[in-house]
Amino acid sequence: MTTDRSAGSASRRSGAGAGQAGRPPAPGDALAGYLAAVSVREDGLKLRLRNETRALGPQGQMILGAAQGALLGFLVGLTNARQVLEIGTFTGYSTLCMAEALPPGGHILACDVSEEWTAMARGYWHEAGVADRIELRLGPADATLQALPPDMAGGFDMAFVDADKTGYPAYLAACKRLLRPGGLAVFDNMFWGGSVADPSDTGAETAAIRQTLAMAAEDAELDHSMLAVGDGLLLVRKK
């Protein structure tokens, strides 16, 4: 099943590592469990949000992994981000991880199309005391980004993208325009369950993910790195 957080349809989020040399361990491997135990501190509120999201059924599997959430918060602090763009919010786990890491006065512009899923998110943001740091805009992300005033170009320190995969190339172009020099964009699901390495997979989502990575690699104004965390994270820095 595929997922599309910004368009309200279902999408693959979980990694498909096989524990082989050079590949991330499968979720059940002892190494994966060890890494989670020593590197992830998921508090009771986030765990409750995770459990409530998973109770949604197959769509609940779209929730961000705890290790990825911890990394997002770490990156917010590492980059001293104050203005963050999120494309694809779902039930708000990733938003919560980043909002808690923001300094006073920090702000997240969160884009999603689902009023139902983001209603759950709003409740947890309020409970965590970070709702005043998050501005949620409902509607197709491309339209939301195009409607931003020209003076917001170059005004974001960091972006996180976990939305419709066919939109990834356009979202990378938007991030390049909206991020400040030195700003960081993070794209989730870049392994697409391993499909990106399968030449026989010519699906639209897989092709778009490959195109996004090629764009990041070929653009002299961008630096990039791939991380084997969850279903693969692409980090792109605007020079």
Short mmCIF file of C-alpha atoms in Angstrom, two decimals:
data_model
loop_
_atom_site.label_atom_id
_atom_site.label_comp_id
_atom_site.label_asym_id
_atom_site.label_seq_id
_atom_site.Cartn_x
_atom_site.Cartn_y
_atom_site.Cartn_z
CA MET A 1 0.00 0.00 0.00
CA THR A 2 1.26 3.47 -0.81
CA THR A 3 0.90 6.53 1.38
CA ASP A 4 0.36 10.20 0.68
CA ARG A 5 0.17 12.21 3.85
CA SER A 6 -0.41 15.54 2.18
CA ALA A 7 -3.08 14.18 -0.14
CA GLY A 8 -4.85 12.03 2.39
CA SER A 9 -4.20 8.62 0.84
CA ALA A 10 -2.17 5.76 2.36
CA SER A 11 1.73 5.50 1.87
CA ARG A 12 4.54 3.11 2.76
CA ARG A 13 6.61 4.42 5.62
CA SER A 14 8.29 1.45 7.27
CA GLY A 15 11.80 0.42 6.22
CA ALA A 16 12.57 -2.91 4.58
CA GLY A 17 16.11 -3.51 5.74
CA ALA A 18 17.32 -7.10 5.51
CA GLY A 19 20.15 -7.00 8.02
CA GLN A 20 22.69 -7.67 5.23
CA ALA A 21 26.04 -5.96 4.93
CA GLY A 22 25.58 -2.33 3.94
CA ARG A 23 21.84 -2.35 4.61
CA PRO A 24 19.93 -1.14 7.68
CA PRO A 25 18.88 -3.89 10.10
CA ALA A 26 15.34 -5.17 10.02
CA PRO A 27 13.13 -3.79 12.81
CA GLY A 28 13.24 -7.12 14.66
CA ASP A 29 17.04 -7.42 14.65
CA ALA A 30 18.88 -7.23 17.96
CA LEU A 31 20.99 -4.37 16.62
CA ALA A 32 17.93 -2.30 15.75
CA GLY A 33 16.56 -2.85 19.24
CA TYR A 34 19.86 -1.88 20.80
CA LEU A 35 20.14 1.30 18.75
CA ALA A 36 16.60 2.30 19.67
CA ALA A 37 17.26 1.66 23.35
CA VAL A 38 20.39 3.79 23.52
CA SER A 39 19.47 6.61 21.12
CA VAL A 40 15.73 7.24 21.45
CA ARG A 41 13.94 8.84 24.38
CA GLU A 42 10.25 8.71 23.53
CA ASP A 43 8.21 10.23 26.35
CA GLY A 44 4.76 9.07 27.41
CA LEU A 45 2.91 11.69 25.37
CA LYS A 46 4.64 10.74 22.12
CA LEU A 47 4.14 7.06 22.84
CA ARG A 48 0.44 7.67 23.41
CA LEU A 49 0.23 9.58 20.13
CA ARG A 50 2.02 6.70 18.38
CA ASN A 51 -0.37 4.13 19.82
CA GLU A 52 -3.48 6.16 18.99
CA THR A 53 -2.20 6.69 15.45
CA ARG A 54 -1.48 2.99 14.94
CA ALA A 55 -5.01 2.23 16.08
CA LEU A 56 -6.23 3.96 12.90
CA GLY A 57 -5.46 0.74 11.02
CA PRO A 58 -3.22 0.41 7.96
CA GLN A 59 -3.00 4.19 7.62
CA GLY A 60 -1.59 4.37 11.13
CA GLN A 61 1.64 2.81 9.92
CA MET A 62 2.45 6.14 8.27
CA ILE A 63 3.56 7.57 11.62
CA LEU A 64 7.19 8.60 11.77
CA GLY A 65 9.56 6.23 13.55
CA ALA A 66 10.75 7.21 17.00
CA ALA A 67 14.40 7.27 15.86
CA GLN A 68 13.52 9.58 12.98
CA GLY A 69 11.56 11.85 15.29
CA ALA A 70 14.49 12.06 17.69
CA LEU A 71 16.79 12.89 14.78
CA LEU A 72 14.50 15.68 13.59
CA GLY A 73 14.55 17.28 17.01
CA PHE A 74 18.33 16.93 17.11
CA LEU A 75 18.65 18.58 13.69
CA VAL A 76 16.45 21.50 14.76
CA GLY A 77 18.83 22.13 17.65
CA LEU A 78 21.95 21.47 15.60
CA THR A 79 20.97 24.00 12.92
CA ASN A 80 19.64 26.53 15.46
CA ALA A 81 16.43 26.51 13.44
CA ARG A 82 13.77 29.07 14.34
CA GLN A 83 11.60 28.90 11.24
CA VAL A 84 10.64 25.39 10.08
CA LEU A 85 8.54 24.24 7.13
CA GLU A 86 6.76 20.88 7.31
CA ILE A 87 5.15 19.34 4.22
CA GLY A 88 2.97 16.44 5.35
CA THR A 89 1.85 16.48 8.98
CA PHE A 90 -0.46 13.45 9.43
CA THR A 91 -1.21 13.09 13.17
CA GLY A 92 1.52 15.52 14.16
CA TYR A 93 4.28 13.31 15.59
CA SER A 94 7.08 14.83 13.53
CA THR A 95 5.72 18.32 14.16
CA LEU A 96 5.72 17.67 17.89
CA CYS A 97 9.32 16.42 17.85
CA MET A 98 10.51 19.54 16.05
CA ALA A 99 8.35 22.01 18.00
CA GLU A 100 9.72 20.79 21.32
CA ALA A 101 13.26 21.43 20.04
CA LEU A 102 12.57 25.00 18.88
CA PRO A 103 13.94 27.94 20.85
CA PRO A 104 11.55 30.53 22.30
CA GLY A 105 9.89 32.38 19.44
CA GLY A 106 10.41 29.47 17.04
CA HIS A 107 7.70 28.68 14.50
CA ILE A 108 6.61 25.75 12.32
CA LEU A 109 4.48 26.17 9.22
CA ALA A 110 2.81 22.76 8.83
CA CYS A 111 1.06 21.79 5.58
CA ASP A 112 -1.47 18.97 5.24
CA VAL A 113 -4.84 18.30 3.61
CA SER A 114 -6.51 16.11 6.24
CA GLU A 115 -8.65 17.87 8.80
CA GLU A 116 -9.38 14.52 10.47
CA TRP A 117 -5.77 13.48 11.05
CA THR A 118 -4.55 16.94 12.01
CA ALA A 119 -7.37 17.27 14.54
CA MET A 120 -5.63 14.51 16.48
CA ALA A 121 -2.36 16.38 16.04
CA ARG A 122 -3.77 19.63 17.42
CA GLY A 123 -4.87 17.89 20.63
CA TYR A 124 -1.41 16.55 21.32
CA TRP A 125 0.27 19.84 20.43
CA HIS A 126 -1.91 21.59 22.99
CA GLU A 127 -1.23 18.93 25.61
CA ALA A 128 2.52 19.26 25.02
CA GLY A 129 2.32 23.05 25.34
CA VAL A 130 3.71 23.75 21.86
CA ALA A 131 0.55 24.64 19.93
CA ASP A 132 1.54 28.31 19.87
CA ARG A 133 4.66 27.39 17.89
CA ILE A 134 2.75 25.63 15.10
CA GLU A 135 0.72 27.18 12.30
CA LEU A 136 -1.29 24.54 10.42
CA ARG A 137 -2.46 25.28 6.89
CA LEU A 138 -4.90 22.82 5.34
CA GLY A 139 -4.87 22.34 1.57
CA PRO A 140 -2.62 20.92 -1.14
CA ALA A 141 0.96 21.70 -0.20
CA ASP A 142 1.94 22.98 -3.63
CA ALA A 143 -0.84 25.57 -3.52
CA THR A 144 0.07 26.56 0.04
CA LEU A 145 3.70 27.07 -0.88
CA GLN A 146 2.90 29.01 -4.04
CA ALA A 147 0.68 31.35 -2.01
CA LEU A 148 3.44 32.31 0.41
CA PRO A 149 4.47 35.96 0.03
CA PRO A 150 7.70 36.64 -1.88
CA ASP A 151 9.42 37.94 1.25
CA MET A 152 9.26 34.45 2.78
CA ALA A 153 11.73 33.16 0.18
CA GLY A 154 14.95 32.39 2.02
CA GLY A 155 13.17 32.74 5.35
CA PHE A 156 13.14 29.13 6.56
CA ASP A 157 15.99 27.45 8.43
CA MET A 158 14.82 23.86 8.01
CA ALA A 159 12.18 21.83 6.19
CA PHE A 160 10.83 18.33 6.68
CA VAL A 161 9.04 16.62 3.79
CA ASP A 162 6.96 13.46 4.25
CA ALA A 163 4.06 13.85 1.84
CA ASP A 164 2.96 12.57 -1.58
CA LYS A 165 6.02 11.04 -3.18
CA THR A 166 5.15 12.14 -6.70
CA GLY A 167 5.39 15.70 -5.40
CA TYR A 168 8.91 15.31 -4.03
CA PRO A 169 10.73 16.90 -7.00
CA ALA A 170 8.50 19.99 -6.77
CA TYR A 171 8.92 20.09 -3.00
CA LEU A 172 12.70 20.01 -3.36
CA ALA A 173 12.51 22.96 -5.75
CA ALA A 174 10.27 24.78 -3.28
CA CYS A 175 12.65 24.07 -0.40
CA LYS A 176 15.56 25.44 -2.40
CA ARG A 177 13.61 28.66 -2.91
CA LEU A 178 12.32 28.96 0.65
CA LEU A 179 15.38 27.93 2.68
CA ARG A 180 18.06 30.40 3.70
CA PRO A 181 21.66 29.75 2.62
CA GLY A 182 22.85 26.97 4.90
CA GLY A 183 19.28 25.80 5.46
CA LEU A 184 18.50 22.09 5.68
CA ALA A 185 15.73 20.03 4.04
CA VAL A 186 14.97 16.48 5.18
CA PHE A 187 13.00 14.06 2.97
CA ASP A 188 11.56 10.83 4.38
CA ASN A 189 10.91 7.47 2.66
CA MET A 190 13.81 7.81 0.25
CA PHE A 191 14.34 4.02 0.23
CA TRP A 192 10.62 3.49 -0.51
CA GLY A 193 10.78 0.05 1.08
CA GLY A 194 13.80 -0.83 -1.09
CA SER A 195 11.98 -0.11 -4.36
CA VAL A 196 14.43 2.61 -5.42
CA ALA A 197 17.10 -0.08 -5.87
CA ASP A 198 14.82 -2.31 -7.94
CA PRO A 199 15.22 -1.51 -11.66
CA SER A 200 11.97 -3.28 -12.42
CA ASP A 201 9.99 -0.85 -10.27
CA THR A 202 8.97 1.95 -12.61
CA GLY A 203 6.04 3.21 -10.56
CA ALA A 204 5.35 6.93 -10.36
CA GLU A 205 6.27 7.21 -6.68
CA THR A 206 9.54 5.32 -7.09
CA ALA A 207 10.47 7.34 -10.18
CA ALA A 208 9.78 10.61 -8.36
CA ILE A 209 11.95 9.61 -5.41
CA ARG A 210 14.81 8.69 -7.75
CA GLN A 211 14.36 12.01 -9.56
CA THR A 212 14.52 13.91 -6.27
CA LEU A 213 17.80 12.27 -5.32
CA ALA A 214 19.21 12.97 -8.80
CA MET A 215 18.17 16.62 -8.53
CA ALA A 216 19.92 16.96 -5.17
CA ALA A 217 23.04 15.25 -6.49
CA GLU A 218 23.31 17.24 -9.71
CA ASP A 219 22.55 20.73 -8.36
CA ALA A 220 25.78 22.62 -7.70
CA GLU A 221 23.92 24.88 -5.27
CA LEU A 222 23.00 21.96 -2.99
CA ASP A 223 24.85 19.48 -0.79
CA HIS A 224 23.20 16.19 0.10
CA SER A 225 23.62 13.05 2.17
CA MET A 226 21.55 9.88 2.56
CA LEU A 227 20.98 8.33 5.98
CA ALA A 228 19.92 4.72 6.57
CA VAL A 229 17.45 5.71 9.27
CA GLY A 230 13.95 4.25 9.04
CA ASP A 231 12.93 4.08 5.39
CA GLY A 232 15.80 6.34 4.37
CA LEU A 233 16.30 10.06 4.96
CA LEU A 234 17.71 12.46 2.40
CA LEU A 235 19.40 15.52 3.88
CA VAL A 236 19.83 18.47 1.52
CA ARG A 237 21.71 21.64 2.47
CA LYS A 238 21.35 24.83 0.49
CA LYS A 239 24.76 26.35 -0.08
#
